[in-house]
Coordinates of C-alpha atoms and ligand atoms in Angstrom, one line a residue:
M593 CA -36.4 44.1 -17.5
T594 CA -35.6 40.4 -17.3
Q595 CA -32.1 39.6 -16.3
E596 CA -30.3 36.6 -17.9
R597 CA -29.4 34.0 -15.3
R598 CA -25.7 34.0 -14.8
T599 CA -24.0 30.7 -15.6
R600 CA -23.1 28.9 -12.4
R601 CA -19.4 28.2 -11.9
A602 CA -17.8 25.2 -10.3
Y603 CA -14.3 24.5 -9.0
V604 CA -13.1 21.0 -8.2
E605 CA -9.9 20.5 -6.2
T606 CA -8.5 17.0 -6.2
Y607 CA -6.2 15.2 -3.8
G608 CA -4.8 11.7 -3.9
C609 CA -4.4 9.0 -6.5
Q610 CA -4.9 8.9 -10.3
M611 CA -8.4 7.4 -9.8
N612 CA -9.3 10.5 -7.8
I613 CA -7.9 12.7 -10.5
S614 CA -10.1 10.8 -12.9
D615 CA -13.1 11.2 -10.5
G616 CA -12.5 14.9 -10.4
E617 CA -12.7 15.0 -14.2
L618 CA -15.9 12.9 -13.9
M619 CA -17.5 15.5 -11.6
E620 CA -16.4 18.3 -13.8
G621 CA -18.0 16.4 -16.8
I622 CA -21.3 16.0 -14.9
L623 CA -21.4 19.6 -13.9
A624 CA -20.3 20.9 -17.3
D625 CA -23.1 18.8 -18.8
R626 CA -25.6 20.6 -16.5
G627 CA -24.4 24.0 -17.8
Y628 CA -21.8 24.8 -15.2
E629 CA -18.7 26.7 -16.2
I630 CA -15.7 25.0 -14.8
V631 CA -13.3 27.5 -13.3
D632 CA -9.8 27.1 -11.8
T633 CA -10.0 29.2 -8.6
P634 CA -12.4 28.7 -5.7
E635 CA -12.7 32.5 -5.4
S636 CA -14.6 32.6 -8.7
A637 CA -16.8 29.6 -8.1
D638 CA -20.4 29.2 -6.8
V639 CA -19.7 25.5 -6.1
V640 CA -16.4 24.4 -4.6
L641 CA -15.8 20.7 -4.3
V642 CA -12.8 19.2 -2.5
N643 CA -12.2 15.7 -3.8
T644 CA -10.4 13.8 -1.1
C645 CA -8.2 10.9 -0.3
A646 CA -8.4 8.6 2.8
I647 CA -5.4 6.4 2.2
R648 CA -3.3 7.8 5.1
E649 CA -4.0 10.1 8.0
H650 CA -1.6 12.6 6.7
A651 CA -3.6 13.0 3.5
E652 CA -6.8 13.6 5.5
Q653 CA -5.2 16.2 7.8
R654 CA -4.0 18.2 4.8
V655 CA -7.5 18.2 3.4
L656 CA -9.2 19.1 6.7
G657 CA -7.0 22.2 6.9
R658 CA -8.0 23.1 3.3
V659 CA -11.7 22.6 4.0
A660 CA -11.5 25.0 7.0
Q661 CA -9.8 27.5 4.7
L662 CA -12.5 27.2 2.1
G663 CA -15.1 27.6 4.9
A664 CA -13.6 31.0 5.6
L665 CA -13.9 31.9 2.0
K666 CA -17.5 30.8 2.1
K667 CA -18.3 33.2 4.9
E668 CA -17.1 36.0 2.6
R669 CA -19.1 34.7 -0.3
P670 CA -22.8 34.1 0.6
G671 CA -24.4 31.6 -1.8
M672 CA -21.2 29.6 -2.3
L673 CA -21.7 25.9 -1.8
L674 CA -18.9 23.8 -0.3
G675 CA -18.8 20.1 -0.9
V676 CA -16.4 17.4 0.2
T677 CA -16.3 14.4 -2.1
G678 CA -14.3 11.2 -2.5
C679 CA -12.8 8.6 -0.1
M680 CA -12.4 10.8 3.0
A681 CA -16.0 12.1 2.6
Q682 CA -17.2 8.4 2.5
R683 CA -15.1 7.6 5.6
M684 CA -15.9 10.6 7.7
G685 CA -19.5 11.0 6.5
E686 CA -21.8 13.3 8.3
S687 CA -19.2 14.3 10.9
L688 CA -17.8 16.6 8.1
L689 CA -21.1 18.5 8.1
E690 CA -20.6 19.3 11.8
G691 CA -17.0 20.2 11.6
P692 CA -15.4 23.6 10.7
G693 CA -15.9 24.7 7.1
Q694 CA -19.7 25.0 7.0
V695 CA -19.7 22.1 4.6
D696 CA -23.0 21.8 2.6
L697 CA -22.5 18.5 0.9
V698 CA -20.6 15.3 1.7
M699 CA -20.6 12.8 -1.1
G700 CA -18.8 9.4 -1.4
P701 CA -17.3 8.0 -4.6
D702 CA -20.5 6.2 -5.7
G703 CA -22.7 9.3 -5.5
Y704 CA -21.5 11.5 -8.4
R705 CA -24.2 10.6 -10.8
G706 CA -26.6 12.6 -8.6
L707 CA -24.1 15.4 -8.0
A708 CA -25.9 18.1 -10.0
Q709 CA -29.3 17.3 -8.5
A710 CA -27.9 17.3 -5.0
L711 CA -26.5 20.8 -5.6
D712 CA -29.8 21.9 -7.1
G713 CA -31.6 20.6 -4.0
L714 CA -29.2 22.4 -1.7
R715 CA -29.6 25.7 -3.4
G716 CA -32.6 27.5 -2.0
P717 CA -33.6 31.1 -2.9
V718 CA -30.8 33.5 -2.0
P719 CA -32.0 35.5 1.0
P720 CA -32.0 39.3 0.4
A721 CA -28.9 41.1 1.5
G722 CA -28.8 41.8 5.2
E723 CA -31.5 39.3 6.0
R724 CA -30.6 36.1 7.7
S725 CA -31.7 32.9 6.0
P726 CA -34.9 31.5 7.7
V727 CA -33.8 28.0 6.7
K728 CA -32.0 26.1 9.4
R729 CA -28.5 25.0 8.4
N730 CA -29.2 21.3 9.0
S731 CA -32.0 21.2 6.6
R732 CA -29.6 22.7 4.0
Q733 CA -27.0 20.1 4.3
L734 CA -26.8 16.8 2.5
A735 CA -24.7 13.6 2.9
V736 CA -24.7 11.0 0.1
L737 CA -22.9 8.0 1.4
D738 CA -24.5 4.9 -0.1
L739 CA -22.1 2.5 -1.7
N740 CA -23.6 1.2 -4.9
L741 CA -22.8 -2.3 -6.0
G742 CA -23.5 -1.5 -9.6
E743 CA -22.1 2.0 -10.0
N744 CA -19.4 2.0 -12.7
Y745 CA -20.4 5.4 -14.1
Q746 CA -21.3 3.8 -17.4
G747 CA -22.5 6.4 -19.9
L748 CA -20.9 9.4 -18.2
E749 CA -17.8 11.0 -19.5
Q750 CA -15.0 12.9 -17.9
R751 CA -14.2 16.5 -18.7
R752 CA -10.7 16.3 -19.9
S753 CA -8.2 19.0 -20.7
D754 CA -7.0 19.2 -24.3
G755 CA -3.7 17.5 -23.7
A756 CA -2.3 14.4 -25.5
S757 CA -2.7 12.2 -22.4
A758 CA -5.9 10.9 -20.8
W759 CA -6.9 8.7 -17.8
V760 CA -9.4 6.1 -18.6
P761 CA -11.0 4.4 -15.6
I762 CA -12.0 0.8 -16.4
Q763 CA -12.7 -0.4 -12.9
R764 CA -13.8 1.0 -9.5
G765 CA -13.5 -0.4 -6.1
C766 CA -11.5 -3.5 -4.9
D767 CA -12.2 -7.1 -3.9
H768 CA -9.0 -7.5 -2.0
R769 CA -8.9 -7.0 1.7
C770 CA -5.3 -6.0 2.4
T771 CA -5.4 -5.5 6.1
F772 CA -3.9 -2.0 6.1
C773 CA -6.1 -0.6 3.3
I774 CA -9.2 1.6 3.6
V775 CA -10.0 1.5 -0.1
P776 CA -12.6 -1.4 -0.1
Y777 CA -14.5 0.3 2.7
V778 CA -14.8 3.6 1.0
R779 CA -15.0 2.5 -2.7
G780 CA -16.8 -0.8 -2.2
G781 CA -16.1 -4.0 -4.2
E782 CA -14.7 -4.3 -7.7
K783 CA -17.0 -2.9 -10.5
N784 CA -15.8 -3.1 -14.1
R785 CA -16.9 -1.0 -17.0
S786 CA -18.1 -2.7 -20.2
A787 CA -15.2 -3.4 -22.5
S788 CA -16.9 -2.0 -25.6
E789 CA -17.6 1.3 -23.8
V790 CA -13.9 1.5 -22.7
V791 CA -12.7 0.8 -26.3
D792 CA -15.2 3.3 -27.8
E793 CA -14.1 5.9 -25.3
V794 CA -10.5 5.4 -26.3
R795 CA -11.4 5.7 -30.0
G796 CA -13.2 8.9 -29.2
L797 CA -10.2 10.2 -27.3
A798 CA -7.9 9.3 -30.2
E799 CA -10.1 11.1 -32.6
R800 CA -9.8 14.2 -30.4
G801 CA -6.0 14.1 -30.5
V802 CA -5.2 12.0 -27.4
S803 CA -2.3 9.7 -28.1
E804 CA -1.5 8.4 -24.6
V805 CA -4.0 6.7 -22.4
T806 CA -3.6 5.2 -18.9
L807 CA -6.1 2.6 -18.0
L808 CA -7.1 2.9 -14.3
G809 CA -8.4 0.6 -11.7
Q810 CA -7.6 -0.3 -8.0
T811 CA -6.4 -3.7 -9.2
V812 CA -6.6 -2.8 -12.9
N813 CA -5.3 -6.2 -14.2
S814 CA -8.0 -8.2 -12.4
Y815 CA -10.5 -6.5 -14.8
V816 CA -13.0 -8.8 -16.3
W817 CA -16.1 -8.1 -18.4
E818 CA -18.0 -11.0 -19.9
E819 CA -15.3 -12.9 -21.9
W820 CA -12.9 -9.9 -21.8
A821 CA -10.1 -10.3 -19.3
F822 CA -7.6 -7.5 -18.9
P823 CA -5.0 -8.7 -21.4
K824 CA -7.6 -8.8 -24.1
L825 CA -8.9 -5.3 -23.3
L826 CA -5.3 -4.0 -23.2
R827 CA -4.6 -5.5 -26.6
E828 CA -7.7 -3.9 -28.1
V829 CA -7.0 -0.5 -26.6
S830 CA -3.4 -0.6 -27.7
R831 CA -4.5 -1.1 -31.3
V832 CA -6.8 1.9 -31.5
D833 CA -5.8 4.1 -34.4
G834 CA -3.9 7.2 -33.2
I835 CA -2.9 5.7 -29.8
R836 CA 0.9 5.7 -29.4
R837 CA 1.3 5.0 -25.7
V838 CA -0.7 2.8 -23.3
R839 CA -0.1 2.5 -19.6
F840 CA -2.2 0.9 -16.8
T841 CA -2.2 1.3 -13.1
S842 CA -2.2 -0.2 -10.5
P843 CA -1.8 -3.8 -11.1
H844 CA -1.9 -6.5 -8.4
P845 CA 1.2 -8.8 -8.7
N846 CA -1.0 -11.9 -8.6
D847 CA -2.8 -10.9 -11.8
V848 CA 0.4 -10.4 -13.7
T849 CA -0.1 -13.5 -15.9
P850 CA 1.8 -14.9 -18.9
E851 CA -1.2 -13.6 -21.1
L852 CA -0.7 -10.1 -19.8
V853 CA 3.0 -10.1 -20.2
E854 CA 2.5 -11.5 -23.8
V855 CA 0.4 -8.4 -24.7
M856 CA 3.0 -6.1 -23.0
A857 CA 5.8 -7.7 -25.0
T858 CA 4.1 -7.8 -28.4
E859 CA 2.0 -4.6 -28.6
P860 CA 4.3 -1.8 -29.6
T861 CA 2.1 0.9 -28.0
V862 CA 2.1 -0.7 -24.5
C863 CA 4.9 1.2 -22.7
E864 CA 7.9 -0.5 -21.1
Q865 CA 6.8 0.4 -17.6
L866 CA 5.0 -1.4 -14.8
H867 CA 4.1 -0.3 -11.3
L868 CA 4.1 -3.4 -9.2
P869 CA 3.3 -2.7 -5.5
A870 CA 5.3 -5.0 -3.3
Q871 CA 4.4 -3.4 0.1
S872 CA 7.0 -5.5 1.9
G873 CA 9.9 -7.8 1.3
N874 CA 9.1 -10.2 4.1
N875 CA 6.8 -13.2 3.9
R876 CA 5.4 -13.0 7.4
T877 CA 4.5 -9.4 6.9
L878 CA 3.0 -10.0 3.5
K879 CA 0.9 -12.7 5.0
R880 CA -0.3 -10.5 7.8
M881 CA -1.0 -7.8 5.2
L882 CA -3.1 -10.4 3.3
R883 CA -1.3 -9.6 0.1
R884 CA -1.8 -13.2 -1.1
Y885 CA 1.8 -13.6 -2.5
T886 CA 5.2 -14.4 -1.1
V887 CA 8.5 -12.7 -1.8
E888 CA 9.4 -15.7 -4.0
S889 CA 6.2 -15.5 -6.1
F890 CA 6.6 -11.7 -6.4
M891 CA 10.1 -12.3 -7.7
E892 CA 8.7 -14.8 -10.2
K893 CA 6.4 -12.0 -11.6
V894 CA 9.4 -9.7 -11.8
E895 CA 11.3 -12.3 -13.7
L896 CA 8.4 -13.1 -16.0
V897 CA 8.0 -9.4 -16.9
R898 CA 11.7 -8.8 -17.4
G899 CA 12.1 -12.0 -19.4
A900 CA 9.5 -10.7 -21.9
V901 CA 10.3 -7.0 -21.8
P902 CA 13.9 -6.8 -20.8
D903 CA 14.2 -3.1 -20.6
I904 CA 11.0 -2.6 -18.6
A905 CA 11.1 0.1 -15.8
L906 CA 9.6 -1.2 -12.6
S907 CA 8.2 0.9 -9.8
T908 CA 6.6 -0.1 -6.5
D909 CA 4.8 0.9 -3.3
I910 CA 6.3 0.0 0.1
I911 CA 4.9 0.3 3.6
V912 CA 7.3 0.2 6.5
A913 CA 6.4 -0.3 10.2
F914 CA 3.3 -2.4 9.6
P915 CA 2.2 -3.6 13.0
G916 CA 4.4 -6.4 14.3
E917 CA 7.2 -5.7 11.7
T918 CA 10.5 -6.6 13.3
H919 CA 13.8 -5.0 12.5
D920 CA 14.9 -8.1 10.6
E921 CA 11.7 -8.2 8.6
Y922 CA 12.1 -4.6 7.7
L923 CA 15.6 -5.4 6.5
D924 CA 14.1 -7.9 4.1
T925 CA 12.3 -5.0 2.5
L926 CA 15.5 -3.2 2.0
D927 CA 16.9 -6.4 0.4
L928 CA 14.0 -6.6 -2.0
M929 CA 14.6 -3.0 -3.1
R930 CA 18.2 -3.8 -3.8
T931 CA 17.5 -7.1 -5.4
V932 CA 14.8 -5.9 -7.8
R933 CA 16.5 -2.5 -8.4
F934 CA 13.2 -0.7 -8.8
D935 CA 13.4 2.4 -11.0
D936 CA 11.2 4.2 -8.6
A937 CA 9.4 3.5 -5.3
F938 CA 6.6 5.3 -3.3
T939 CA 7.5 4.8 0.3
Y940 CA 5.1 5.0 3.2
K941 CA 5.0 4.6 7.0
Y942 CA 2.1 2.5 8.1
S943 CA -0.9 4.7 9.0
P944 CA -3.7 3.1 11.0
R945 CA -7.1 3.4 9.2
E946 CA -10.1 3.0 11.5
G947 CA -12.1 -0.1 10.6
T948 CA -9.3 -1.9 8.8
P949 CA -8.2 -5.3 10.2
A950 CA -4.6 -4.2 10.9
T951 CA -5.8 -1.7 13.5
R952 CA -7.2 -4.6 15.6
M953 CA -3.7 -6.2 16.1
P954 CA -2.5 -6.1 19.7
A955 CA -1.5 -2.6 20.8
D956 CA 2.0 -3.7 21.8
Q957 CA 2.6 -4.7 18.2
F958 CA 2.4 -1.2 16.9
V959 CA 5.8 0.1 15.9
D960 CA 7.2 3.0 17.9
P961 CA 6.7 6.2 15.8
E962 CA 10.4 7.1 16.0
V963 CA 11.4 3.6 14.9
A964 CA 8.9 3.9 12.0
Q965 CA 10.3 7.2 11.0
S966 CA 13.9 6.0 11.0
R967 CA 12.9 2.9 8.9
L968 CA 11.2 5.2 6.4
A969 CA 14.2 7.5 6.2
E970 CA 16.5 4.7 5.6
L971 CA 14.2 3.1 3.0
I972 CA 14.1 6.5 1.2
E973 CA 17.9 6.6 1.2
V974 CA 18.1 3.1 -0.3
R975 CA 15.5 4.0 -2.9
R976 CA 17.6 7.1 -3.8
E977 CA 20.7 5.0 -4.1
V978 CA 19.1 2.4 -6.3
Q979 CA 17.3 4.9 -8.4
S980 CA 20.3 7.1 -9.2
D981 CA 22.3 4.0 -9.8
V982 CA 19.8 2.7 -12.4
N983 CA 19.4 6.2 -13.9
R984 CA 23.1 6.7 -14.2
S985 CA 23.4 3.6 -16.2
E986 CA 20.9 5.0 -18.7
V987 CA 22.7 8.2 -19.4
G988 CA 23.7 8.4 -23.0
R989 CA 20.5 6.8 -24.3
V990 CA 18.4 8.5 -26.9
E991 CA 14.7 8.2 -26.0
E992 CA 11.3 9.3 -27.3
V993 CA 9.6 11.7 -25.0
L994 CA 6.1 13.0 -25.0
V995 CA 6.4 16.7 -24.1
E996 CA 4.2 17.4 -21.1
K997 CA 4.7 20.9 -19.7
E998 CA 7.1 23.7 -19.1
A999 CA 9.8 23.1 -16.5
R1000 CA 10.2 25.5 -13.6
R1001 CA 13.4 26.7 -15.2
D1002 CA 13.0 29.2 -18.0
G1003 CA 13.2 27.8 -21.5
Q1004 CA 13.1 24.2 -20.3
M1005 CA 10.4 21.7 -21.1
L1006 CA 9.6 18.4 -19.4
G1007 CA 9.0 15.3 -21.3
R1008 CA 8.3 11.7 -20.3
T1009 CA 9.9 8.6 -21.8
R1010 CA 8.0 5.4 -22.6
R1011 CA 9.6 4.0 -19.5
N1012 CA 8.0 6.8 -17.4
K1013 CA 11.2 8.8 -16.8
V1014 CA 11.1 12.6 -16.8
V1015 CA 13.5 14.5 -18.9
A1016 CA 14.1 18.3 -18.9
F1017 CA 15.5 19.8 -22.1
E1018 CA 15.6 23.1 -23.9
G1019 CA 12.5 23.8 -25.9
E1020 CA 9.4 25.9 -26.5
H1021 CA 5.9 25.9 -25.2
E1022 CA 4.6 24.8 -28.6
L1023 CA 6.2 21.4 -28.2
I1024 CA 3.6 20.4 -25.6
G1025 CA 1.8 17.3 -26.7
R1026 CA 4.4 16.4 -29.4
Y1027 CA 6.7 13.5 -29.5
M1028 CA 10.4 13.9 -30.1
H1029 CA 13.7 12.3 -29.4
V1030 CA 16.1 13.6 -26.7
S1031 CA 19.4 12.3 -25.5
L1032 CA 19.7 11.7 -21.8
D1033 CA 22.8 13.7 -21.0
R1034 CA 22.9 13.5 -17.2
T1035 CA 20.7 12.5 -14.3
T1036 CA 19.8 14.4 -11.1
G1037 CA 19.1 11.0 -9.6
A1038 CA 15.4 10.9 -10.0
T1039 CA 15.1 12.7 -13.4
F1040 CA 17.2 13.5 -16.4
V1041 CA 18.5 16.5 -18.2
G1042 CA 18.7 16.0 -22.0
T1043 CA 19.1 17.6 -25.4
R1044 CA 16.8 17.2 -28.3
V1045 CA 18.3 15.4 -31.1
E1046 CA 15.8 16.0 -33.8
S1047 CA 12.8 18.3 -34.5
P1048 CA 9.5 17.2 -33.2
E1049 CA 7.4 14.9 -35.4
P1050 CA 4.8 16.9 -37.3
E1051 CA 1.4 16.8 -35.6
L1052 CA -0.8 14.1 -37.0
V1053 CA -3.2 15.3 -39.6
R1054 CA -6.6 13.9 -38.9
Ligands
LIG562 N1 -0.6 3.2 5.6 C1 0.4 3.4 4.8 N2 0.4 3.3 3.5 C2 -0.7 2.8 2.9 N3 -1.0 2.5 1.7 C3 -2.3 2.0 1.6 N4 -2.8 2.0 2.9 C4 -1.9 2.5 3.7 C5 -1.8 2.7 5.1 N5 -2.8 2.4 5.9 C6 -0.1 2.6 0.5 C7 0.1 1.3 -0.2 C8 -0.6 1.5 -1.5 C9 -0.5 2.9 -1.7 C10 -1.4 3.5 -2.7 O1 -0.6 3.5 -0.4 O2 1.5 1.2 -0.4 O3 -0.1 0.7 -2.5

């Protein structure tokens, strides 16, 4: 009797930034295309991939713990393959094969095109129960770590869930060399996708019911493809039929140009929201970070954007305790937070990343960990104050939300406004993916509690 071969199952667990989430979808797409069923628990999978982040040490520590845990699962499930992919895989390379977890595959961000073949290659015949595999472990492990100057994953598509929102990567890698940052070393230089492919992809998404897209790139607004610079691509995407909301992340302040701001101000689907990483509010620190702007020129960008889109919500990234940062220089960063009045900020303590220029600064320049911790704590406090102040001033508004998911509290749904603010309100599961208006009744500081003021708009008939 011939037995039908069981469909292989794959599980991808993603850590880190939006680009990584998008890469996770890419891996799922590649595997689904090869006939894998994508499952949502490692216990039910034949292939388990941990898609990792290398941006800070803390992120890596978390993942290493998880890999060891999955290694224990692997012991109970002979035949399961365990892979570590993404930025930490690229950074740590073959050492991951030797560490705990019995990792079979290590694959950096440029290797995914060959993912299915790599897994095929690793999968030898399953040894009969009770018999030890004659194949040495080492010959059964694989590390794919080449950076590829041309790999932009043209022609491959992500496996996306059915929701109303989608990530659309338009660029990979980064040509900047900010001295704290590991990204250029693990993702290589900037590689852009063809504009026509991006626009076609967005059209396809819209036809499938996606109405919100977020264009992704490490410095997304430096995108260029032939005569297409970012503002032109943004305009084209924003005009695709069926698309109601367009966002993009993360831009570099230097490439926030009048042309870009013009598109943001004139295309109704481009959301009134911008994430603008400042990193520091002090010129000497910015210079040593090699950010290539000053506080003054950063403020000019803020004014340019606010001049054209007065109600825009601005968020930022900040690093405290960069090597050599003095107390006064750190205070400049607090000033910047208060001056700009960011709607939101992601705040970090400097984390040395091996191989990056900042780690080569003189040892006595490194900020004492306790000092770093107290700077971060105070910065978080300032962020809270500013954020809840800004949000309190918005109570009473009526805003359009796209309903995203159920809130933790029973009977409550979470929606997101165009300005990227989260609102909880009473509603049913069926509202997910629909647009409706809610009044912002009060704020918890970071988010809002609201009430729907009208029924959801009927779903578009396509
Ligand atoms: N230490 C701390 N924060 C970092 N970031 C990037 N590299 C480091 C580092 N070595 C932060 C920056 C960046 C965000 C994604 O992570 O603020 O914008």
